[in-house]
Each structure stands twice: as structure tokens, then as C-alpha cells.
Short mmCIF file of C-alpha atoms in Angstrom, two decimals:
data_model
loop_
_atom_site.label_atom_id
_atom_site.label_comp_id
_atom_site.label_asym_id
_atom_site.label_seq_id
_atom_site.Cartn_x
_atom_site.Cartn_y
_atom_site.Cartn_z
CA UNK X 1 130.25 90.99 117.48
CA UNK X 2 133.18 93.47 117.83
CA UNK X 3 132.34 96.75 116.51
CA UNK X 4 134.11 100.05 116.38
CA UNK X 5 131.94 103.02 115.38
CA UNK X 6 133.37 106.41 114.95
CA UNK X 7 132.03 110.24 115.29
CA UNK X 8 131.48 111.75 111.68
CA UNK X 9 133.71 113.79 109.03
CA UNK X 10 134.98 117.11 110.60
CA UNK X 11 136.04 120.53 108.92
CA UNK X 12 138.64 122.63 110.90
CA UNK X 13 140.07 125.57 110.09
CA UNK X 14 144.20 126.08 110.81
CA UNK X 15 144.49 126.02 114.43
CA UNK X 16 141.55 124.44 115.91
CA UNK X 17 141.79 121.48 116.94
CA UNK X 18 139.54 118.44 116.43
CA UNK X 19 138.25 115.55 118.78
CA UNK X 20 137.02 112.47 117.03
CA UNK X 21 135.02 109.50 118.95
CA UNK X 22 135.06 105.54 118.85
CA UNK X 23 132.16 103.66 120.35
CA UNK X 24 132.87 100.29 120.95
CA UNK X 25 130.93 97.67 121.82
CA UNK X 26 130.76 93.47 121.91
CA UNK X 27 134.20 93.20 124.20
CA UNK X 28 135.31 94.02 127.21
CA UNK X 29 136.35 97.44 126.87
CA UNK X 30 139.10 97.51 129.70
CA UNK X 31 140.89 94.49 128.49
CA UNK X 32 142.05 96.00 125.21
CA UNK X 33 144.37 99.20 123.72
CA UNK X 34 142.98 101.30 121.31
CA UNK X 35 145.06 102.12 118.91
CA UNK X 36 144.68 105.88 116.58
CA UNK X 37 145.80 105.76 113.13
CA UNK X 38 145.76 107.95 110.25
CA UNK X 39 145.91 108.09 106.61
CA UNK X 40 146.34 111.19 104.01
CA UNK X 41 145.09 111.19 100.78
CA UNK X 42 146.82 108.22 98.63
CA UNK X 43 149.25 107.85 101.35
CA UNK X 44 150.03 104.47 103.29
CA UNK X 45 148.33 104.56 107.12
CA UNK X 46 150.76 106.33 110.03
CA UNK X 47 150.30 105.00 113.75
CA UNK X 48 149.94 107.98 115.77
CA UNK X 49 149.91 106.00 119.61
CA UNK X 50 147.70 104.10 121.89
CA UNK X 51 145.62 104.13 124.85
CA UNK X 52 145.05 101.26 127.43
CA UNK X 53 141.51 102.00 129.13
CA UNK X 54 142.23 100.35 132.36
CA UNK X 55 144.84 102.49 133.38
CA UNK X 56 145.09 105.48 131.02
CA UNK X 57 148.31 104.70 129.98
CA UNK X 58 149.23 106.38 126.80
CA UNK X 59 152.24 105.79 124.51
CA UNK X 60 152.20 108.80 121.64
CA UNK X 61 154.11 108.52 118.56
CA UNK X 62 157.15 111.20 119.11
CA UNK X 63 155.49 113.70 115.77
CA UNK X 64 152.49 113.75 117.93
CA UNK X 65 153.68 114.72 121.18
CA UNK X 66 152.19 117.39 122.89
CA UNK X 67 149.87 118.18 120.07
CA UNK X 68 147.68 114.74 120.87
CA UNK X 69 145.75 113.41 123.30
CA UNK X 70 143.93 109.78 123.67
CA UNK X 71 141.23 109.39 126.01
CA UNK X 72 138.47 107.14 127.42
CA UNK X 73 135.20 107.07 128.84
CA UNK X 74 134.63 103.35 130.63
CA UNK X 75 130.98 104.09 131.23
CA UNK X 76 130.32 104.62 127.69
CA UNK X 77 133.42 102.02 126.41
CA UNK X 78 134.23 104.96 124.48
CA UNK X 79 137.88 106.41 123.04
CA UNK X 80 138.72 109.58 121.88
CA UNK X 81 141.27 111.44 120.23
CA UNK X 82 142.13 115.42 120.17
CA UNK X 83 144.42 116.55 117.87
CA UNK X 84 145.11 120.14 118.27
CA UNK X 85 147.48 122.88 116.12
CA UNK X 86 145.50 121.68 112.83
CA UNK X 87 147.23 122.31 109.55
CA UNK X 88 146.69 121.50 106.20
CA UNK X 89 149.01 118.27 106.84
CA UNK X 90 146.56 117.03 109.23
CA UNK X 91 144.27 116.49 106.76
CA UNK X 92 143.42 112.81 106.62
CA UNK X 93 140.88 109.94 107.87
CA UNK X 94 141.82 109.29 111.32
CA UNK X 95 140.95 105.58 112.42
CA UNK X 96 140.11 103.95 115.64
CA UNK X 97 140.92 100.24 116.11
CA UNK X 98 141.25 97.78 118.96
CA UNK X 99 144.61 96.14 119.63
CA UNK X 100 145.89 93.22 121.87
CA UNK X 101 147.03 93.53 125.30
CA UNK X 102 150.58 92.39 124.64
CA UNK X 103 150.80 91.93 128.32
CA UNK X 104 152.17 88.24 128.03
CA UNK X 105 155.07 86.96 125.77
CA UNK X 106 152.27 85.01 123.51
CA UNK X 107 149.86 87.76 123.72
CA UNK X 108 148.56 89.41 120.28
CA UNK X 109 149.90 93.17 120.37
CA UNK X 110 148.45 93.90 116.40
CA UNK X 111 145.53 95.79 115.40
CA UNK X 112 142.47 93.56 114.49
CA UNK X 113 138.86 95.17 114.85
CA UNK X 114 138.72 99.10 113.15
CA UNK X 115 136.25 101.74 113.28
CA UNK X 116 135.05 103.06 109.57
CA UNK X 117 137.33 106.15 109.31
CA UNK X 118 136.58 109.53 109.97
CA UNK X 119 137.41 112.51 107.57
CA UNK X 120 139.13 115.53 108.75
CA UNK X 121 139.87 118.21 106.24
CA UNK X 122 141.78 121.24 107.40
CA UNK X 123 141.18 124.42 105.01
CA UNK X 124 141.05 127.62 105.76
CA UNK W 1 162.42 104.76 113.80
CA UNK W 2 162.05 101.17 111.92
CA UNK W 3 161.13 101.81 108.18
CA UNK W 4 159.67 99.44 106.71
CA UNK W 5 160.05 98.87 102.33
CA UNK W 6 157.79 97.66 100.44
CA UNK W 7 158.43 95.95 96.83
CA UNK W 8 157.16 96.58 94.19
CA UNK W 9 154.82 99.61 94.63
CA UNK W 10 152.58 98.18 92.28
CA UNK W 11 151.38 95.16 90.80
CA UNK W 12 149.65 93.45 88.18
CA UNK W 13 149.02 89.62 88.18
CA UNK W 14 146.62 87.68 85.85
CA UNK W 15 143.67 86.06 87.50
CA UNK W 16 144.96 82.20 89.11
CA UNK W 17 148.64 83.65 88.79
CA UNK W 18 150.94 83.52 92.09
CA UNK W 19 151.00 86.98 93.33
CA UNK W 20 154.32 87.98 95.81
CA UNK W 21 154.90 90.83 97.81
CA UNK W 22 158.35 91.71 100.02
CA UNK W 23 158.50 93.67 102.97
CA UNK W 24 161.93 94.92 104.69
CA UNK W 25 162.53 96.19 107.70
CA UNK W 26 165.54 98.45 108.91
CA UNK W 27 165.44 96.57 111.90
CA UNK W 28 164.78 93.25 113.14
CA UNK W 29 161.54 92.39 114.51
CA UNK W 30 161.90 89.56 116.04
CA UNK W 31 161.79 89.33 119.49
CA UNK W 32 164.32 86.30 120.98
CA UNK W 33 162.14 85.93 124.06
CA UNK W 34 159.16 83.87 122.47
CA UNK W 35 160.64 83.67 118.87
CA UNK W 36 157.69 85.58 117.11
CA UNK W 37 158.19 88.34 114.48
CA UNK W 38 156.11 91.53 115.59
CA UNK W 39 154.67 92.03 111.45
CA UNK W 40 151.33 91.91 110.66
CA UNK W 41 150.24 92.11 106.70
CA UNK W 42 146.95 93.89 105.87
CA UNK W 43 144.63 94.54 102.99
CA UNK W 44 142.98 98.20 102.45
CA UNK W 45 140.12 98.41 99.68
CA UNK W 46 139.06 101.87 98.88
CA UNK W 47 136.88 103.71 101.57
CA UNK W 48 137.43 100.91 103.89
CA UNK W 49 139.64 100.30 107.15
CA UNK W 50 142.68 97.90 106.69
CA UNK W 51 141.63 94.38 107.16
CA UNK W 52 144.25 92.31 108.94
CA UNK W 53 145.41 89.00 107.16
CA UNK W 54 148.52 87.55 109.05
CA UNK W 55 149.85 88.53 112.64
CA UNK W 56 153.39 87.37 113.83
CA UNK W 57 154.15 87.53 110.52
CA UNK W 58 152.99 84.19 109.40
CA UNK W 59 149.49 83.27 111.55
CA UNK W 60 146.68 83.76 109.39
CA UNK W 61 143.88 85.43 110.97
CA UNK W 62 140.48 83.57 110.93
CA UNK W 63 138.34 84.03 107.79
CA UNK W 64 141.59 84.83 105.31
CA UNK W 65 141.35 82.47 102.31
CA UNK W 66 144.58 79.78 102.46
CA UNK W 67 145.45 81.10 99.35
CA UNK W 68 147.08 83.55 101.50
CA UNK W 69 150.80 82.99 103.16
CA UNK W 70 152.66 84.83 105.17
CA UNK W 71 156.81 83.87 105.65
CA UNK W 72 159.99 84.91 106.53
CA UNK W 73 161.96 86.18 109.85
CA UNK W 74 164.27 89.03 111.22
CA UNK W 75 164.29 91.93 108.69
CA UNK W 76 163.29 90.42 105.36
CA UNK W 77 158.67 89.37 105.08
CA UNK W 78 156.69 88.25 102.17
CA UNK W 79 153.14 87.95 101.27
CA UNK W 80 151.86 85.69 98.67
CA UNK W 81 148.92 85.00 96.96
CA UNK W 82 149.01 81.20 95.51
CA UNK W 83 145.99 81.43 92.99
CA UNK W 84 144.91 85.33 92.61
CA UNK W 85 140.95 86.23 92.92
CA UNK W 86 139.16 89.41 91.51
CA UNK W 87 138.83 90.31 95.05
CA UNK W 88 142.07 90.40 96.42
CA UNK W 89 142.46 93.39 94.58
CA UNK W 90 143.52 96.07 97.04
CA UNK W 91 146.66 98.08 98.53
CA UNK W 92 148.67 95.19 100.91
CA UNK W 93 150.77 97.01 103.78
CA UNK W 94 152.91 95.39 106.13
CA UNK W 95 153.31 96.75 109.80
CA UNK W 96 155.71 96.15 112.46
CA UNK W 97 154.58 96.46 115.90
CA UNK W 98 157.83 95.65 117.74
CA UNK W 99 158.86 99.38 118.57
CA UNK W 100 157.21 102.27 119.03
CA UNK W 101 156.61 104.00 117.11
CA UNK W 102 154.83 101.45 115.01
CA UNK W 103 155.14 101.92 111.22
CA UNK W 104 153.58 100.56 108.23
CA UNK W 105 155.17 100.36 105.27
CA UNK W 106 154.45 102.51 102.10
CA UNK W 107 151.82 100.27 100.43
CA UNK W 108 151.87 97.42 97.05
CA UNK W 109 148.91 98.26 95.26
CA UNK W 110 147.82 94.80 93.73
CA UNK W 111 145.87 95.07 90.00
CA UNK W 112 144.63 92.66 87.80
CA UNK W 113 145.94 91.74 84.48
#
């Protein structure tokens, strides 16, 4: 079965930066985007950008540019995500989930499998 | 960016009542090529990932109860809930995934009566 399993709940202080893991596993790895998305406390989720790991292609949500960065590791069908700059407003549960290819006009594009979350709490 | 509205915020529907939810988008998503509407409607529960119900807006993903329907087209969505369970309790978002940046809307947090 599909699973997504991410790294556990992080504390950062103000201007470190974090890097958060997604092990997947019961797929082919290469076939589908992984897609990062976050949620602050009591707030509705925020797509942050994708990966494709067969080519590396990344597309980052404009807020996160040059502050983000999505890779993978192919060997290990594992994703991750640096965010760096922290600030209190980074404080969230960043999520992990596996999206369709969208590379054909009746191709699935939406996010269907997720990993369980992980915490990040900025405080100083 | 394409914000999408959610209404109402909140909720509160007695059990076996007929539970609706709107979506809006400031832009259309649907894409003239193959017809489909890039929106997607998911459920959160507390301390869990979204689960996804419905993908081009109206395809039910495999395991959602049929008491679940997804409709409309363009700019204007809605979720309903024919017969409402004690489990469907939950915050409902919709999401479009037609441009980037993908957004989500702001949440309907669904109660019983």
C-alpha cells in the first residue's frame, strides 16, 4: 500500500532553517510529484510547490522562492524539503503528499496519498 | 493568484440532514481542452492529513461513502452530504489545482446538531 512517512517535529530558532523528510514507499517513486504543503495553527492548508523525482523539476509557490528548496533521493524514494530564514510565521505542520503526473490531458494532477504531518515550531 | 471562498465558515446539521457546502473561485478552473474542472474537495479531522473525497470536481475517489457529491463547473463548486453521519464531522476544503500556485480555500468546519 501507498505510504508516506515523514521525519519528526522540529524546534528552530529565528533564522535556522529546517529540512523535513518523506519516505515513501508501495509506488513507483519516479512516476509521481510530491507535493509540500503546510498548515498554521487553525488555519486552512497553503501549497508551498512541487517536485517531480524523475527530472528534478521544481515549481515553488512565488512566497517561497528562494527561501525553499524540494529535493529527492531515488535510491531511498525519499523527498525533502528545506525551508530556510525561519520566523515565527513559519510555524506550522508541514506535509508531504504524492500527486499525479498531470502529464496527459486525462491524467490526475490532485494530491491523494499524505504523509502524517510534521511539526515545526519557530521560537526563540 | 486564484482565491478560492468558502461558504459558510461553519456548520451545524442534525444527524440524516442534507449538509451543503459552496466553493468559489476568482477564476475559472476549467480547462476547455478535456472539459474537466481542476477542484478537488477534501476532509481534515484533527491531527490528521486531509483526506481527498472528489477530484475534477465531481469524481469521487474510491472508498468515499455515496452520500457524498461533488457538482458544479467554471467558478462556482459544491459539496454535499445527502444523509449526514457522526463521522463526517471535520473541516471540508476545496482546492484548485489549475494554476500555480495552487490554493485551498479557507475551510467549512462541519458540526453536529
Amino acid at each position: 500500500q501507498v505510504q508516506l512517512v515523514q521525519s519528526g517535529a522540529e524546534v528552530k530558532k529565528p533564522g535556522a532553517s529546517v529540512k523535513v523528510s518523506c519516505k515513501t514507499s508501495g509506488y513507483i517513486f519516479t512516476s509521481y510529484p510530491i507535493t509540500w504543503v503546510r498548515q498554521a495553527p487553525g488555519q486552512g492548508p497553503e501549497w508551498m510547490g512541487w517536485i517531480r523525482p524523475y527530472t528534478g523539476n521544481t515549481n515553488y509557490a512565488q512566497k517561497f522562492q528562494g527561501r525553499v528548496t524540494m529535493t529527492t533521493d531515488t535510491s531511498t524514494d525519499t523527498a525533502y524539503m528545506e525551508l530556510r530564514s525561519l520566523t515565527s510565521d513559519d510555524t506550522a505542520v508541514y506535509f508531504c503528499a504524492r500527486s499525479g503526473s498531470g502529464s496527459c490531458l486525462g491524467c490526475r494532477v490532485e494530491a491523494d496519498y499524505w504523509g502524517q504531518g510534521t511539526r515545526v515550531t519557530v521560537s526563540s | 493568484d486564484n482565491v478560492l471562498t468558502q461558504s459558510p465558515d461553519s456548520l451545524a446539521v442534525s444527524l440524516g440532514e442534507r449538509a451543503t457546502i459552496n466553493c468559489k473561485s476568482s477564476q475559472s478552473v476549467l480547462y476547455s481542452a478535456n472539459n474537466k474542472n481542476y477542484l478537488a474537495w477534501y476532509q481534515q479531522k484533527p491531527g490528521q492529513p486531509p483526506k481527498l473525497l472528489f477530484y475534477w470536481a465531481s469524481t469521487r475517489e474510491s472508498g468515499v461513502p455515496d452520500r457524498f457529491s461533488g457538482s458544479g463547473s467554471g467558478t462556482d463548486f459544491t459539496l454535499t452530504i445527502s444523509s449526514l453521519q457522526a463521522d463526517d464531522v471535520g473541516v471540508y476544503y476545496c482546492h484548485q489545482y489549475d494554476s500555480f500556485p495552487y490554493t485551498f480555500g479557507q475551510g467549512t468546519k462541519l458540526e453536529i446538531k
